[in-house]
Coordinates of C-alpha atoms and ligand atoms in Angstrom, one line a residue:
X1 CA 16.0 -45.7 56.1
X2 CA 13.9 -48.2 56.5
X3 CA 15.0 -51.2 59.1
X4 CA 13.3 -54.6 57.7
X5 CA 13.1 -57.6 60.0
X6 CA 14.1 -60.7 57.5
X7 CA 12.1 -64.1 58.6
X8 CA 15.6 -65.7 58.5
X9 CA 18.5 -63.2 59.4
X10 CA 16.4 -60.8 62.1
X11 CA 16.2 -57.1 61.9
X12 CA 18.9 -55.3 59.4
X13 CA 19.3 -52.1 57.4
X14 CA 17.4 -51.6 54.2
X15 CA 20.8 -51.3 51.7
X16 CA 21.1 -55.1 52.8
X17 CA 17.5 -56.1 50.7
X18 CA 16.3 -55.0 47.1
X19 CA 12.4 -54.3 46.7
X20 CA 10.7 -56.6 44.3
X21 CA 7.8 -55.3 43.1
X22 CA 4.3 -56.3 44.5
X23 CA 3.7 -59.6 46.1
X24 CA 0.7 -62.2 44.9
X25 CA 0.9 -61.0 41.2
X26 CA -0.9 -64.8 39.5
X27 CA 1.0 -65.9 36.6
X28 CA -2.4 -67.0 34.4
X29 CA -2.7 -70.4 34.5
X30 CA -2.5 -70.7 31.0
X31 CA -0.3 -68.3 28.7
X32 CA -0.4 -69.4 25.5
X33 CA -4.5 -69.0 25.9
X34 CA -4.1 -65.5 27.8
X35 CA -5.7 -62.7 25.6
X36 CA -2.9 -59.5 24.9
X37 CA -4.8 -57.8 27.4
X38 CA -4.4 -60.4 30.2
X39 CA -0.5 -60.5 29.4
X40 CA -0.2 -56.8 30.0
X41 CA -2.3 -56.7 32.9
X42 CA 0.4 -59.9 34.5
X43 CA 3.6 -58.1 33.4
X44 CA 2.8 -54.6 33.9
X45 CA -0.3 -53.3 35.5
X46 CA -0.1 -53.0 39.4
X47 CA -2.1 -51.5 41.9
X48 CA 0.5 -48.5 43.2
X49 CA -2.2 -47.4 46.3
X50 CA -1.8 -45.0 48.7
X51 CA -1.8 -46.7 52.3
X52 CA -0.9 -50.2 52.5
X53 CA 0.8 -52.2 49.6
X54 CA 2.1 -56.1 49.8
X55 CA 5.6 -56.2 48.5
X56 CA 8.4 -58.6 47.4
X57 CA 11.6 -57.9 49.1
X58 CA 15.2 -59.7 48.5
X59 CA 17.9 -60.6 51.0
X60 CA 20.5 -59.9 48.8
X61 CA 23.6 -58.9 51.0
X62 CA 22.3 -61.5 53.5
X63 CA 20.8 -64.8 53.5
X64 CA 19.4 -64.5 49.7
X65 CA 16.1 -65.5 50.8
X66 CA 12.4 -63.3 49.1
X67 CA 9.9 -62.4 51.4
X68 CA 7.0 -60.5 52.0
X69 CA 6.5 -57.1 53.7
X70 CA 2.9 -55.6 53.8
X71 CA 4.5 -51.9 53.8
X72 CA 2.5 -48.1 54.0
X73 CA 3.7 -46.5 50.9
X74 CA 2.9 -43.0 53.2
X75 CA 4.5 -43.3 56.5
X76 CA 6.8 -46.8 55.1
X77 CA 5.5 -48.4 58.3
X78 CA 6.4 -52.1 58.0
X79 CA 3.3 -53.8 59.1
X80 CA 3.6 -56.8 58.8
X81 CA 6.7 -58.9 57.4
X82 CA 5.7 -62.8 56.0
X83 CA 7.4 -65.7 54.0
X84 CA 6.4 -66.6 50.7
X85 CA 3.6 -68.6 49.9
X86 CA 1.6 -67.1 53.3
X87 CA -1.3 -64.9 53.0
X88 CA -0.9 -61.4 55.0
X89 CA -3.0 -61.0 58.4
X90 CA -3.4 -57.5 57.7
X91 CA -5.2 -56.8 55.4
X92 CA -5.8 -53.1 53.0
X93 CA -9.5 -53.5 52.4
X94 CA -9.4 -52.9 49.2
X95 CA -9.8 -56.4 48.4
Ligands
ZN1 ZN1 18.0 -62.8 55.3

C-alpha cells in the first residue's frame, strides 16, 4: 500500500485517495477549432511511461482536495507531491 503525503492533511493511506490519471493535460485553447485528432489526443491519449509519471490525486476520504504526485510507475516511489497549478521540481528527462 502506498502512503501518500496530502499537501493539506499530511501522510495518509492510499485507500483514502483516488487517482485521477495523468496531470498537466492541457485542454485545446479553442475546442471548436481543434481537429478530431487534436481532440482525441486531449481526451484519450496518455504517455503511460515506464518510470516517472505525473498524476492527479484526490483526497476523497479526507479534505477532498486535488493535488499532483510525481510517482515512479515501476517502483511506486512517490518522488514529489505538489499542489494543483504548480509545476514539479523533478523532471522525467522526456520533456
Ligand atoms: Zn487531504
